[in-house]
Structures are given as C-alpha cells and as structure tokens.
PDB file of C-alpha atoms in Angstrom:
ATOM      1  CA  UNK A   1       0.000   0.000   0.000  1.00  0.00           C
ATOM      2  CA  UNK A   2       1.443   3.351  -1.034  1.00  0.00           C
ATOM      3  CA  UNK A   3       1.326   6.235   1.420  1.00  0.00           C
ATOM      4  CA  UNK A   4      -0.831   9.145   0.340  1.00  0.00           C
ATOM      5  CA  UNK A   5       0.347  12.724  -0.010  1.00  0.00           C
ATOM      6  CA  UNK A   6      -0.834  13.685   3.506  1.00  0.00           C
ATOM      7  CA  UNK A   7       1.223  10.901   5.076  1.00  0.00           C
ATOM      8  CA  UNK A   8       4.254  11.896   3.031  1.00  0.00           C
ATOM      9  CA  UNK A   9       3.901  15.553   4.027  1.00  0.00           C
ATOM     10  CA  UNK A  10       3.440  14.594   7.685  1.00  0.00           C
ATOM     11  CA  UNK A  11       6.541  12.415   7.531  1.00  0.00           C
ATOM     12  CA  UNK A  12       8.560  15.170   5.900  1.00  0.00           C
ATOM     13  CA  UNK A  13       7.373  17.684   8.508  1.00  0.00           C
ATOM     14  CA  UNK A  14       8.360  15.264  11.275  1.00  0.00           C
ATOM     15  CA  UNK A  15      11.778  14.744   9.695  1.00  0.00           C
ATOM     16  CA  UNK A  16      12.254  18.482   9.312  1.00  0.00           C
ATOM     17  CA  UNK A  17      11.335  18.997  12.979  1.00  0.00           C
ATOM     18  CA  UNK A  18      13.795  16.326  14.038  1.00  0.00           C
ATOM     19  CA  UNK A  19      16.590  17.837  11.961  1.00  0.00           C
ATOM     20  CA  UNK A  20      15.863  21.328  13.269  1.00  0.00           C
ATOM     21  CA  UNK A  21      15.945  19.986  16.825  1.00  0.00           C
ATOM     22  CA  UNK A  22      19.263  18.256  16.274  1.00  0.00           C
ATOM     23  CA  UNK A  23      20.678  21.434  14.701  1.00  0.00           C
ATOM     24  CA  UNK A  24      19.480  23.451  17.692  1.00  0.00           C
ATOM     25  CA  UNK A  25      21.162  21.013  20.085  1.00  0.00           C
ATOM     26  CA  UNK A  26      24.388  21.151  18.081  1.00  0.00           C
ATOM     27  CA  UNK A  27      24.280  24.971  18.075  1.00  0.00           C
ATOM     28  CA  UNK A  28      23.664  25.028  21.829  1.00  0.00           C
ATOM     29  CA  UNK A  29      26.614  22.693  22.376  1.00  0.00           C
ATOM     30  CA  UNK A  30      28.867  24.831  20.172  1.00  0.00           C
ATOM     31  CA  UNK A  31      27.886  27.941  22.133  1.00  0.00           C
ATOM     32  CA  UNK A  32      28.384  26.108  25.426  1.00  0.00           C
ATOM     33  CA  UNK A  33      31.842  24.967  24.394  1.00  0.00           C
ATOM     34  CA  UNK A  34      32.768  28.500  23.307  1.00  0.00           C
ATOM     35  CA  UNK A  35      31.551  29.735  26.708  1.00  0.00           C
ATOM     36  CA  UNK A  36      33.589  27.093  28.556  1.00  0.00           C
ATOM     37  CA  UNK A  37      36.657  27.901  26.424  1.00  0.00           C
ATOM     38  CA  UNK A  38      36.719  31.327  28.080  1.00  0.00           C
ATOM     39  CA  UNK A  39      37.515  29.568  31.361  1.00  0.00           C
ATOM     40  CA  UNK A  40      40.765  27.702  30.707  1.00  0.00           C
ATOM     41  CA  UNK A  41      41.260  26.919  34.404  1.00  0.00           C
ATOM     42  CA  UNK A  42      38.385  24.425  34.446  1.00  0.00           C
ATOM     43  CA  UNK A  43      39.130  20.753  34.787  1.00  0.00           C
ATOM     44  CA  UNK A  44      37.753  18.426  32.117  1.00  0.00           C
ATOM     45  CA  UNK A  45      34.946  17.308  34.427  1.00  0.00           C
ATOM     46  CA  UNK A  46      34.050  20.900  35.342  1.00  0.00           C
ATOM     47  CA  UNK A  47      34.109  21.910  31.698  1.00  0.00           C
ATOM     48  CA  UNK A  48      31.773  19.047  30.735  1.00  0.00           C
ATOM     49  CA  UNK A  49      29.453  19.933  33.623  1.00  0.00           C
ATOM     50  CA  UNK A  50      29.265  23.569  32.486  1.00  0.00           C
ATOM     51  CA  UNK A  51      28.745  22.587  28.846  1.00  0.00           C
ATOM     52  CA  UNK A  52      26.016  20.110  29.801  1.00  0.00           C
ATOM     53  CA  UNK A  53      24.286  22.613  32.081  1.00  0.00           C
ATOM     54  CA  UNK A  54      24.440  25.325  29.439  1.00  0.00           C
ATOM     55  CA  UNK A  55      22.922  23.026  26.816  1.00  0.00           C
ATOM     56  CA  UNK A  56      20.160  21.919  29.216  1.00  0.00           C
ATOM     57  CA  UNK A  57      19.350  25.536  30.133  1.00  0.00           C
ATOM     58  CA  UNK A  58      19.303  26.582  26.502  1.00  0.00           C
ATOM     59  CA  UNK A  59      16.994  23.732  25.514  1.00  0.00           C
ATOM     60  CA  UNK A  60      14.677  24.454  28.469  1.00  0.00           C
ATOM     61  CA  UNK A  61      14.516  28.115  27.431  1.00  0.00           C
ATOM     62  CA  UNK A  62      13.735  27.136  23.849  1.00  0.00           C
ATOM     63  CA  UNK A  63      11.000  24.762  25.046  1.00  0.00           C
ATOM     64  CA  UNK A  64       9.414  27.521  27.173  1.00  0.00           C
ATOM     65  CA  UNK A  65       9.553  29.964  24.260  1.00  0.00           C
ATOM     66  CA  UNK A  66       7.957  27.463  21.890  1.00  0.00           C
ATOM     67  CA  UNK A  67       5.211  26.672  24.412  1.00  0.00           C
ATOM     68  CA  UNK A  68       4.541  30.393  24.807  1.00  0.00           C
ATOM     69  CA  UNK A  69       4.395  30.830  21.031  1.00  0.00           C
ATOM     70  CA  UNK A  70       1.985  27.894  20.704  1.00  0.00           C
ATOM     71  CA  UNK A  71      -0.248  29.285  23.437  1.00  0.00           C
ATOM     72  CA  UNK A  72      -0.234  32.772  21.934  1.00  0.00           C
ATOM     73  CA  UNK A  73      -0.957  31.466  18.444  1.00  0.00           C
ATOM     74  CA  UNK A  74      -3.946  29.520  19.811  1.00  0.00           C
ATOM     75  CA  UNK A  75      -5.187  32.695  21.540  1.00  0.00           C
ATOM     76  CA  UNK A  76      -4.788  34.689  18.334  1.00  0.00           C
ATOM     77  CA  UNK A  77      -6.530  31.999  16.296  1.00  0.00           C
ATOM     78  CA  UNK A  78      -9.510  32.077  18.671  1.00  0.00           C
ATOM     79  CA  UNK A  79      -9.572  35.881  18.635  1.00  0.00           C
ATOM     80  CA  UNK A  80      -9.408  36.143  14.855  1.00  0.00           C
ATOM     81  CA  UNK A  81     -11.980  33.370  14.413  1.00  0.00           C
ATOM     82  CA  UNK A  82     -14.388  35.296  16.638  1.00  0.00           C
ATOM     83  CA  UNK A  83     -13.679  38.531  14.764  1.00  0.00           C
ATOM     84  CA  UNK A  84     -14.199  36.811  11.418  1.00  0.00           C
ATOM     85  CA  UNK A  85     -17.526  35.329  12.564  1.00  0.00           C
ATOM     86  CA  UNK A  86     -18.673  38.740  13.795  1.00  0.00           C
ATOM     87  CA  UNK A  87     -17.640  40.425  10.563  1.00  0.00           C
ATOM     88  CA  UNK A  88     -19.338  37.725   8.512  1.00  0.00           C
ATOM     89  CA  UNK A  89     -22.587  38.219  10.474  1.00  0.00           C
ATOM     90  CA  UNK A  90     -22.402  41.986   9.973  1.00  0.00           C
ATOM     91  CA  UNK A  91     -21.824  41.624   6.231  1.00  0.00           C
ATOM     92  CA  UNK A  92     -24.650  39.104   5.941  1.00  0.00           C
ATOM     93  CA  UNK A  93     -27.037  41.350   7.893  1.00  0.00           C
ATOM     94  CA  UNK A  94     -26.063  44.340   5.742  1.00  0.00           C
ATOM     95  CA  UNK A  95     -26.612  42.336   2.558  1.00  0.00           C
ATOM     96  CA  UNK A  96     -29.998  41.060   3.748  1.00  0.00           C
ATOM     97  CA  UNK A  97     -31.000  44.603   4.756  1.00  0.00           C
ATOM     98  CA  UNK A  98     -29.946  45.910   1.334  1.00  0.00           C
ATOM     99  CA  UNK A  99     -31.921  43.204  -0.487  1.00  0.00           C
ATOM    100  CA  UNK A 100     -34.994  43.791   1.706  1.00  0.00           C
ATOM    101  CA  UNK A 101     -34.658  47.550   1.179  1.00  0.00           C
ATOM    102  CA  UNK A 102     -34.437  47.080  -2.587  1.00  0.00           C
ATOM    103  CA  UNK A 103     -37.432  44.731  -2.489  1.00  0.00           C
ATOM    104  CA  UNK A 104     -39.445  47.202  -0.405  1.00  0.00           C
ATOM    105  CA  UNK A 105     -38.507  50.014  -2.771  1.00  0.00           C
ATOM    106  CA  UNK A 106     -39.548  47.875  -5.765  1.00  0.00           C
ATOM    107  CA  UNK A 107     -42.874  47.016  -4.154  1.00  0.00           C
ATOM    108  CA  UNK A 108     -43.435  50.687  -3.325  1.00  0.00           C
ATOM    109  CA  UNK A 109     -42.571  51.712  -6.905  1.00  0.00           C
ATOM    110  CA  UNK A 110     -44.926  49.092  -8.349  1.00  0.00           C
ATOM    111  CA  UNK A 111     -47.662  50.175  -5.970  1.00  0.00           C
ATOM    112  CA  UNK A 112     -47.210  53.837  -6.883  1.00  0.00           C
ATOM    113  CA  UNK A 113     -47.123  52.952 -10.571  1.00  0.00           C
ATOM    114  CA  UNK A 114     -50.298  50.852 -10.199  1.00  0.00           C
ATOM    115  CA  UNK A 115     -52.115  53.658  -8.398  1.00  0.00           C
ATOM    116  CA  UNK A 116     -51.268  56.233 -10.997  1.00  0.00           C
ATOM    117  CA  UNK A 117     -52.929  54.287 -13.820  1.00  0.00           C
TER     118      UNK A 117
END
C-alpha cells in the first residue's frame, strides 16, 4: 500500500522537525563549548558539567519559548476566528437589509405605478 500525499507531508514535517531539533542542540553545544573555552582553568569534568548545564538551560529556554508561542498562536486563532464570525454576520445582515430595502422600494414603486394608472 502506497502512502498518500498527507502521510508523506506529515513524515517530511516530522523529519524536518527532528533535523531542526538536532541542529538546535548542536548549536547550543557549540555555544556552550565556546563559553567554557573562556575559562581555561576548568578541569575536564568541570568543563563538561558547564557545557552540559548550558545546553540543558538553553533547551529548556527554547521549550518555554515554543510553548509560549503555541499558546499565543492559539489565543490569536480564537480571537481572529471570533472577529471573522462577527464580521461575517455583519456583512450578511447588511446584505440582507440591502436586499430587503431594494425589495421594499420595488414594491413601493410598483404600488405607486399601479395607483397612478
């Protein structure tokens, strides 16, 4: 059975997420090592502890930022959905009012025309 396009796209998105995550970890480690390099007096164990702690802190910060972004995007989606629904109702009411007004005007014109005969 061949996977459909949705499954392929989902798999590619998952792979992209994985690769981005690995790149982020590698970048965090590179930064941590550069930070530890500024302290040449550290022992190997101390250096590894600082690098590991830096990477953990950086990943925790990234996780918090992503969670905040996800929460805010959900809030914005709900807000814009409500605004769109309100706008759609207003446009629909305006259109119905315009059609009813045109219909009333047509009926009035026909009535006036019929009375003048």
